[in-house]
Amino acid sequence: MFDDPGILSVMMPWHWLWMDPVHNYVRWSLCAKEVCYKNEFLRQFFLNGKTLPVERGKGVHQPIVSVAALTLAGGQWVHVFPEGRINFDGRLGPLRWGVGKLVCEARQLAGGTDPWVLPFYHSNMGSVMPLGGKGFTVGNKVEVRIGERVPLSDLTCHCDSADPAEQQRAWRLITERLRGALLELEKQSPPNPDQSDRAPLKGPPPS
C-alpha cells in the first residue's frame, strides 16, 4: 500500500511537488474508492494528491477510466497498478484488461497518437512495510527498475475497430504485452518476500 506514494516520492525531485500546479509533473493515480474516498477528509487528501477513485467490481467501463484516459491523452503521467489487487506471494499476477482499454481510449482521445507506456517494477517493499506489521522497518534495500517504452502500435491500430469484440481483443493483447514487459523486469529483480501465509483474503481478484 505504500508503493505509491512512497517510492515515487523518493524518486521525484522535491521541487516537482511545489511547482506541480504550473508544470503538472506529478503523477495521477487510481485508488479504490472504498479505501481512499470513504470520508470527506480522505477525499480531499487524495484528490489533492492527484488520485482518482476507482470502484472495485464495476469493470472497465466505469466513467473514471475515461477520466484517466483523458488525462493520459493530455500528456500527463498516469501511474496504475494493472493487477488490480495486492499479490502477497511476491510474484507478478495477471493484469486486468482495464489497462488495455486505458491505452486504447487515450489513443483515441489523442487523435490516434499512442501514449507512452513505461513498465515499472520494484522489489522488497514487503520488507519495508511487512504485512501484519505495526509500521515501517528501516535498513532495507528496495530495487526499482523502469523499462523502455513498450511498442504498441501494431496492436493499438485495432482500437478503432467498429467491432466491439475486436476492440476487446486489442485490450487483451495490449495487456498481455505489458505483462510480458513487467515479467522481464521481474526476472532482473531480486525476489519479493512471500507473505501469502499472512494474507487476509484469498481468492480471485475483483472484476
PDB file of C-alpha atoms in Angstrom:
ATOM      1  CA  MET A   1       0.000   0.000   0.000  1.00  0.00           C
ATOM      2  CA  PHE A   2       2.980   2.335   0.406  1.00  0.00           C
ATOM      3  CA  ASP A   3       4.466   1.757  -3.077  1.00  0.00           C
ATOM      4  CA  ASP A   4       2.703   4.862  -4.301  1.00  0.00           C
ATOM      5  CA  PRO A   5       3.341   7.485  -2.999  1.00  0.00           C
ATOM      6  CA  GLY A   6       6.311   6.067  -1.051  1.00  0.00           C
ATOM      7  CA  ILE A   7       8.679   5.061  -3.847  1.00  0.00           C
ATOM      8  CA  LEU A   8       7.636   7.821  -6.231  1.00  0.00           C
ATOM      9  CA  SER A   9       8.083  10.497  -3.561  1.00  0.00           C
ATOM     10  CA  VAL A  10      11.692   9.403  -3.105  1.00  0.00           C
ATOM     11  CA  MET A  11      12.387   9.247  -6.848  1.00  0.00           C
ATOM     12  CA  MET A  12      10.904  12.609  -7.830  1.00  0.00           C
ATOM     13  CA  PRO A  13      12.728  15.909  -7.305  1.00  0.00           C
ATOM     14  CA  TRP A  14      11.106  17.805  -4.431  1.00  0.00           C
ATOM     15  CA  HIS A  15      10.590  20.932  -6.496  1.00  0.00           C
ATOM     16  CA  TRP A  16       8.154  18.969  -8.663  1.00  0.00           C
ATOM     17  CA  LEU A  17       5.740  18.926  -5.728  1.00  0.00           C
ATOM     18  CA  TRP A  18       5.833  22.683  -5.200  1.00  0.00           C
ATOM     19  CA  MET A  19       5.723  23.520  -8.915  1.00  0.00           C
ATOM     20  CA  ASP A  20       3.132  20.924  -9.913  1.00  0.00           C
ATOM     21  CA  PRO A  21       0.269  23.445 -10.326  1.00  0.00           C
ATOM     22  CA  VAL A  22       2.407  25.071 -13.038  1.00  0.00           C
ATOM     23  CA  HIS A  23       4.095  22.102 -14.721  1.00  0.00           C
ATOM     24  CA  ASN A  24       1.888  19.053 -13.945  1.00  0.00           C
ATOM     25  CA  TYR A  25       4.927  16.822 -13.392  1.00  0.00           C
ATOM     26  CA  VAL A  26       3.479  14.791 -10.504  1.00  0.00           C
ATOM     27  CA  ARG A  27       1.688  11.606 -11.451  1.00  0.00           C
ATOM     28  CA  TRP A  28      -2.016  10.867 -11.390  1.00  0.00           C
ATOM     29  CA  SER A  29      -3.013   7.550  -9.869  1.00  0.00           C
ATOM     30  CA  LEU A  30      -6.071   5.369  -9.244  1.00  0.00           C
ATOM     31  CA  CYS A  31      -7.164   4.202  -5.805  1.00  0.00           C
ATOM     32  CA  ALA A  32     -10.084   2.089  -4.604  1.00  0.00           C
ATOM     33  CA  LYS A  33     -12.957   4.401  -3.695  1.00  0.00           C
ATOM     34  CA  GLU A  34     -13.827   2.466  -0.544  1.00  0.00           C
ATOM     35  CA  VAL A  35     -10.251   2.914   0.716  1.00  0.00           C
ATOM     36  CA  CYS A  36      -9.234   6.420  -0.352  1.00  0.00           C
ATOM     37  CA  TYR A  37     -12.579   8.200  -0.531  1.00  0.00           C
ATOM     38  CA  LYS A  38     -14.535   6.787   2.391  1.00  0.00           C
ATOM     39  CA  ASN A  39     -14.890  10.157   4.149  1.00  0.00           C
ATOM     40  CA  GLU A  40     -14.549  13.832   3.288  1.00  0.00           C
ATOM     41  CA  PHE A  41     -11.119  14.244   4.874  1.00  0.00           C
ATOM     42  CA  LEU A  42      -9.647  11.372   2.852  1.00  0.00           C
ATOM     43  CA  ARG A  43     -11.438  12.532  -0.273  1.00  0.00           C
ATOM     44  CA  GLN A  44      -9.817  15.963  -0.064  1.00  0.00           C
ATOM     45  CA  PHE A  45      -6.437  14.484   0.850  1.00  0.00           C
ATOM     46  CA  PHE A  46      -6.276  12.020  -2.038  1.00  0.00           C
ATOM     47  CA  LEU A  47      -7.861  14.333  -4.576  1.00  0.00           C
ATOM     48  CA  ASN A  48      -5.207  16.940  -3.805  1.00  0.00           C
ATOM     49  CA  GLY A  49      -2.668  14.137  -4.154  1.00  0.00           C
ATOM     50  CA  LYS A  50      -3.895  13.619  -7.739  1.00  0.00           C
ATOM     51  CA  THR A  51      -5.638  10.314  -7.047  1.00  0.00           C
ATOM     52  CA  LEU A  52      -8.798   9.227  -8.879  1.00  0.00           C
ATOM     53  CA  PRO A  53     -11.400   6.954  -7.223  1.00  0.00           C
ATOM     54  CA  VAL A  54     -11.950   3.632  -8.989  1.00  0.00           C
ATOM     55  CA  GLU A  55     -14.781   1.344  -7.876  1.00  0.00           C
ATOM     56  CA  ARG A  56     -13.842  -2.293  -7.439  1.00  0.00           C
ATOM     57  CA  GLY A  57     -16.141  -4.708  -9.216  1.00  0.00           C
ATOM     58  CA  LYS A  58     -17.547  -2.074 -11.605  1.00  0.00           C
ATOM     59  CA  GLY A  59     -15.435  -3.260 -14.542  1.00  0.00           C
ATOM     60  CA  VAL A  60     -13.576  -1.401 -17.283  1.00  0.00           C
ATOM     61  CA  HIS A  61     -16.494   0.756 -18.441  1.00  0.00           C
ATOM     62  CA  GLN A  62     -16.812   2.915 -15.330  1.00  0.00           C
ATOM     63  CA  PRO A  63     -16.500   6.659 -16.057  1.00  0.00           C
ATOM     64  CA  ILE A  64     -13.322   7.170 -14.018  1.00  0.00           C
ATOM     65  CA  VAL A  65     -11.383   5.045 -16.532  1.00  0.00           C
ATOM     66  CA  SER A  66     -12.347   7.569 -19.205  1.00  0.00           C
ATOM     67  CA  VAL A  67     -11.209  10.408 -16.927  1.00  0.00           C
ATOM     68  CA  ALA A  68      -7.826   8.692 -16.552  1.00  0.00           C
ATOM     69  CA  ALA A  69      -7.670   8.180 -20.330  1.00  0.00           C
ATOM     70  CA  LEU A  70      -8.373  11.868 -20.945  1.00  0.00           C
ATOM     71  CA  THR A  71      -5.605  12.777 -18.507  1.00  0.00           C
ATOM     72  CA  LEU A  72      -3.199  10.404 -20.246  1.00  0.00           C
ATOM     73  CA  ALA A  73      -4.178  11.707 -23.683  1.00  0.00           C
ATOM     74  CA  GLY A  74      -3.313  15.200 -22.481  1.00  0.00           C
ATOM     75  CA  GLY A  75       0.290  14.113 -21.947  1.00  0.00           C
ATOM     76  CA  GLN A  76       0.152  13.769 -18.175  1.00  0.00           C
ATOM     77  CA  TRP A  77       1.659  10.941 -16.150  1.00  0.00           C
ATOM     78  CA  VAL A  78      -0.870   8.314 -15.055  1.00  0.00           C
ATOM     79  CA  HIS A  79       0.505   5.627 -12.745  1.00  0.00           C
ATOM     80  CA  VAL A  80      -1.591   2.458 -12.457  1.00  0.00           C
ATOM     81  CA  PHE A  81      -1.301  -0.912 -10.746  1.00  0.00           C
ATOM     82  CA  PRO A  82      -2.672  -3.088 -13.565  1.00  0.00           C
ATOM     83  CA  GLU A  83      -3.067  -6.198 -11.405  1.00  0.00           C
ATOM     84  CA  GLY A  84      -5.999  -4.588  -9.627  1.00  0.00           C
ATOM     85  CA  ARG A  85      -5.084  -6.228  -6.333  1.00  0.00           C
ATOM     86  CA  ILE A  86      -2.162  -6.891  -3.985  1.00  0.00           C
ATOM     87  CA  ASN A  87      -0.447 -10.228  -4.588  1.00  0.00           C
ATOM     88  CA  PHE A  88       1.002 -11.388  -1.302  1.00  0.00           C
ATOM     89  CA  ASP A  89       3.088 -14.211  -2.785  1.00  0.00           C
ATOM     90  CA  GLY A  90       5.610 -11.685  -4.096  1.00  0.00           C
ATOM     91  CA  ARG A  91       5.086 -12.582  -7.759  1.00  0.00           C
ATOM     92  CA  LEU A  92       3.535 -10.607 -10.571  1.00  0.00           C
ATOM     93  CA  GLY A  93      -0.065 -11.702 -11.026  1.00  0.00           C
ATOM     94  CA  PRO A  94      -2.381 -11.487 -14.042  1.00  0.00           C
ATOM     95  CA  LEU A  95      -3.202  -7.987 -15.251  1.00  0.00           C
ATOM     96  CA  ARG A  96      -6.701  -6.583 -15.633  1.00  0.00           C
ATOM     97  CA  TRP A  97      -7.903  -5.647 -19.118  1.00  0.00           C
ATOM     98  CA  GLY A  98      -8.654  -2.135 -17.937  1.00  0.00           C
ATOM     99  CA  VAL A  99      -5.066  -1.130 -18.673  1.00  0.00           C
ATOM    100  CA  GLY A 100      -5.547  -2.142 -22.315  1.00  0.00           C
ATOM    101  CA  LYS A 101      -8.755  -0.138 -22.529  1.00  0.00           C
ATOM    102  CA  LEU A 102      -6.997   2.825 -20.926  1.00  0.00           C
ATOM    103  CA  VAL A 103      -4.315   2.748 -23.640  1.00  0.00           C
ATOM    104  CA  CYS A 104      -6.885   2.441 -26.441  1.00  0.00           C
ATOM    105  CA  GLU A 105      -9.125   5.190 -25.131  1.00  0.00           C
ATOM    106  CA  ALA A 106      -6.192   7.542 -24.542  1.00  0.00           C
ATOM    107  CA  ARG A 107      -5.044   6.931 -28.117  1.00  0.00           C
ATOM    108  CA  GLN A 108      -8.485   7.761 -29.488  1.00  0.00           C
ATOM    109  CA  LEU A 109      -8.737  10.926 -27.390  1.00  0.00           C
ATOM    110  CA  ALA A 110      -5.265  11.998 -28.563  1.00  0.00           C
ATOM    111  CA  GLY A 111      -6.263  11.753 -32.223  1.00  0.00           C
ATOM    112  CA  GLY A 112      -4.513   8.467 -32.927  1.00  0.00           C
ATOM    113  CA  THR A 113      -1.273   9.095 -31.021  1.00  0.00           C
ATOM    114  CA  ASP A 114      -0.236   6.222 -28.767  1.00  0.00           C
ATOM    115  CA  PRO A 115       0.536   7.102 -25.143  1.00  0.00           C
ATOM    116  CA  TRP A 116       3.992   6.308 -23.829  1.00  0.00           C
ATOM    117  CA  VAL A 117       3.842   3.252 -21.582  1.00  0.00           C
ATOM    118  CA  LEU A 118       6.848   2.518 -19.362  1.00  0.00           C
ATOM    119  CA  PRO A 119       6.894  -0.687 -17.263  1.00  0.00           C
ATOM    120  CA  PHE A 120       7.792  -0.036 -13.628  1.00  0.00           C
ATOM    121  CA  TYR A 121       8.788  -2.818 -11.218  1.00  0.00           C
ATOM    122  CA  HIS A 122      10.111  -2.718  -7.679  1.00  0.00           C
ATOM    123  CA  SER A 123      11.140  -5.370  -5.194  1.00  0.00           C
ATOM    124  CA  ASN A 124      11.374  -5.661  -1.401  1.00  0.00           C
ATOM    125  CA  MET A 125       8.750  -3.114  -0.376  1.00  0.00           C
ATOM    126  CA  GLY A 126       7.198  -6.019   1.520  1.00  0.00           C
ATOM    127  CA  SER A 127      10.149  -5.815   3.901  1.00  0.00           C
ATOM    128  CA  VAL A 128       9.812  -2.058   4.365  1.00  0.00           C
ATOM    129  CA  MET A 129       6.173  -2.329   5.388  1.00  0.00           C
ATOM    130  CA  PRO A 130       5.513  -6.026   6.096  1.00  0.00           C
ATOM    131  CA  LEU A 131       2.010  -7.416   6.090  1.00  0.00           C
ATOM    132  CA  GLY A 132       0.647  -7.506   9.623  1.00  0.00           C
ATOM    133  CA  GLY A 133       3.448  -5.295  10.924  1.00  0.00           C
ATOM    134  CA  LYS A 134       2.988  -2.247  13.112  1.00  0.00           C
ATOM    135  CA  GLY A 135       4.769   0.198  10.848  1.00  0.00           C
ATOM    136  CA  PHE A 136       7.823   0.772   8.709  1.00  0.00           C
ATOM    137  CA  THR A 137      11.132  -1.020   9.121  1.00  0.00           C
ATOM    138  CA  VAL A 138      14.472   0.576   8.268  1.00  0.00           C
ATOM    139  CA  GLY A 139      17.688  -0.663   6.711  1.00  0.00           C
ATOM    140  CA  ASN A 140      16.044  -2.404   3.761  1.00  0.00           C
ATOM    141  CA  LYS A 141      17.212  -2.150   0.172  1.00  0.00           C
ATOM    142  CA  VAL A 142      14.468  -1.514  -2.382  1.00  0.00           C
ATOM    143  CA  GLU A 143      15.321  -2.048  -6.030  1.00  0.00           C
ATOM    144  CA  VAL A 144      13.378  -0.190  -8.727  1.00  0.00           C
ATOM    145  CA  ARG A 145      13.552  -0.990 -12.433  1.00  0.00           C
ATOM    146  CA  ILE A 146      11.942   1.065 -15.179  1.00  0.00           C
ATOM    147  CA  GLY A 147      11.918  -0.470 -18.633  1.00  0.00           C
ATOM    148  CA  GLU A 148      11.956   1.005 -22.111  1.00  0.00           C
ATOM    149  CA  ARG A 149       8.818   2.286 -23.786  1.00  0.00           C
ATOM    150  CA  VAL A 150       6.640  -0.670 -24.783  1.00  0.00           C
ATOM    151  CA  PRO A 151       5.893  -0.698 -28.553  1.00  0.00           C
ATOM    152  CA  LEU A 152       2.150  -0.999 -29.075  1.00  0.00           C
ATOM    153  CA  SER A 153       1.346   0.471 -32.498  1.00  0.00           C
ATOM    154  CA  ASP A 154       0.806  -2.951 -34.098  1.00  0.00           C
ATOM    155  CA  LEU A 155      -1.932  -3.574 -31.520  1.00  0.00           C
ATOM    156  CA  THR A 156      -3.423  -0.125 -30.978  1.00  0.00           C
ATOM    157  CA  CYS A 157      -4.308   0.088 -34.677  1.00  0.00           C
ATOM    158  CA  HIS A 158      -7.186  -2.261 -33.795  1.00  0.00           C
ATOM    159  CA  CYS A 159      -8.514   0.034 -31.063  1.00  0.00           C
ATOM    160  CA  ASP A 160     -10.674   1.928 -33.558  1.00  0.00           C
ATOM    161  CA  SER A 161     -12.473  -1.138 -34.874  1.00  0.00           C
ATOM    162  CA  ALA A 162     -16.254  -0.859 -35.108  1.00  0.00           C
ATOM    163  CA  ASP A 163     -16.481  -4.437 -33.850  1.00  0.00           C
ATOM    164  CA  PRO A 164     -16.676  -4.497 -30.018  1.00  0.00           C
ATOM    165  CA  ALA A 165     -15.178  -7.990 -29.981  1.00  0.00           C
ATOM    166  CA  GLU A 166     -12.163  -6.740 -31.951  1.00  0.00           C
ATOM    167  CA  GLN A 167     -11.767  -3.821 -29.555  1.00  0.00           C
ATOM    168  CA  GLN A 168     -11.761  -6.146 -26.563  1.00  0.00           C
ATOM    169  CA  ARG A 169      -9.244  -8.381 -28.306  1.00  0.00           C
ATOM    170  CA  ALA A 170      -6.976  -5.331 -28.680  1.00  0.00           C
ATOM    171  CA  TRP A 171      -7.357  -4.572 -24.951  1.00  0.00           C
ATOM    172  CA  ARG A 172      -6.405  -8.147 -24.099  1.00  0.00           C
ATOM    173  CA  LEU A 173      -3.367  -8.236 -26.408  1.00  0.00           C
ATOM    174  CA  ILE A 174      -2.112  -4.872 -25.145  1.00  0.00           C
ATOM    175  CA  THR A 175      -2.486  -6.103 -21.575  1.00  0.00           C
ATOM    176  CA  GLU A 176      -0.590  -9.307 -22.368  1.00  0.00           C
ATOM    177  CA  ARG A 177       2.282  -7.366 -23.930  1.00  0.00           C
ATOM    178  CA  LEU A 178       2.526  -5.066 -20.936  1.00  0.00           C
ATOM    179  CA  ARG A 179       2.568  -8.061 -18.619  1.00  0.00           C
ATOM    180  CA  GLY A 180       5.401  -9.539 -20.674  1.00  0.00           C
ATOM    181  CA  ALA A 181       7.408  -6.339 -20.227  1.00  0.00           C
ATOM    182  CA  LEU A 182       6.813  -6.436 -16.470  1.00  0.00           C
ATOM    183  CA  LEU A 183       7.797 -10.103 -16.293  1.00  0.00           C
ATOM    184  CA  GLU A 184      11.116  -9.247 -17.940  1.00  0.00           C
ATOM    185  CA  LEU A 185      11.776  -6.674 -15.215  1.00  0.00           C
ATOM    186  CA  GLU A 186      10.725  -9.195 -12.568  1.00  0.00           C
ATOM    187  CA  LYS A 187      13.349 -11.646 -13.883  1.00  0.00           C
ATOM    188  CA  GLN A 188      16.037  -8.983 -13.477  1.00  0.00           C
ATOM    189  CA  SER A 189      14.991  -8.057  -9.933  1.00  0.00           C
ATOM    190  CA  PRO A 190      15.605  -9.666  -6.533  1.00  0.00           C
ATOM    191  CA  PRO A 191      12.609 -11.736  -5.382  1.00  0.00           C
ATOM    192  CA  ASN A 192       9.918 -10.136  -3.270  1.00  0.00           C
ATOM    193  CA  PRO A 193       9.155 -11.708   0.117  1.00  0.00           C
ATOM    194  CA  ASP A 194       6.320 -14.246   0.111  1.00  0.00           C
ATOM    195  CA  GLN A 195       3.698 -13.083   2.630  1.00  0.00           C
ATOM    196  CA  SER A 196       0.822 -15.251   1.406  1.00  0.00           C
ATOM    197  CA  ASP A 197       0.623 -17.108   4.727  1.00  0.00           C
ATOM    198  CA  ARG A 198      -0.375 -13.808   6.365  1.00  0.00           C
ATOM    199  CA  ALA A 199      -2.749 -12.621   3.636  1.00  0.00           C
ATOM    200  CA  PRO A 200      -6.164 -11.555   4.984  1.00  0.00           C
ATOM    201  CA  LEU A 201      -8.039 -12.566   1.847  1.00  0.00           C
ATOM    202  CA  LYS A 202      -7.532 -15.248  -0.745  1.00  0.00           C
ATOM    203  CA  GLY A 203      -9.347 -15.859  -3.989  1.00  0.00           C
ATOM    204  CA  PRO A 204      -9.809 -14.270  -7.420  1.00  0.00           C
ATOM    205  CA  PRO A 205      -9.370 -10.515  -7.899  1.00  0.00           C
ATOM    206  CA  PRO A 206     -12.425  -8.307  -8.323  1.00  0.00           C
ATOM    207  CA  SER A 207     -13.630  -7.752 -11.877  1.00  0.00           C
TER     208      SER A 207
END
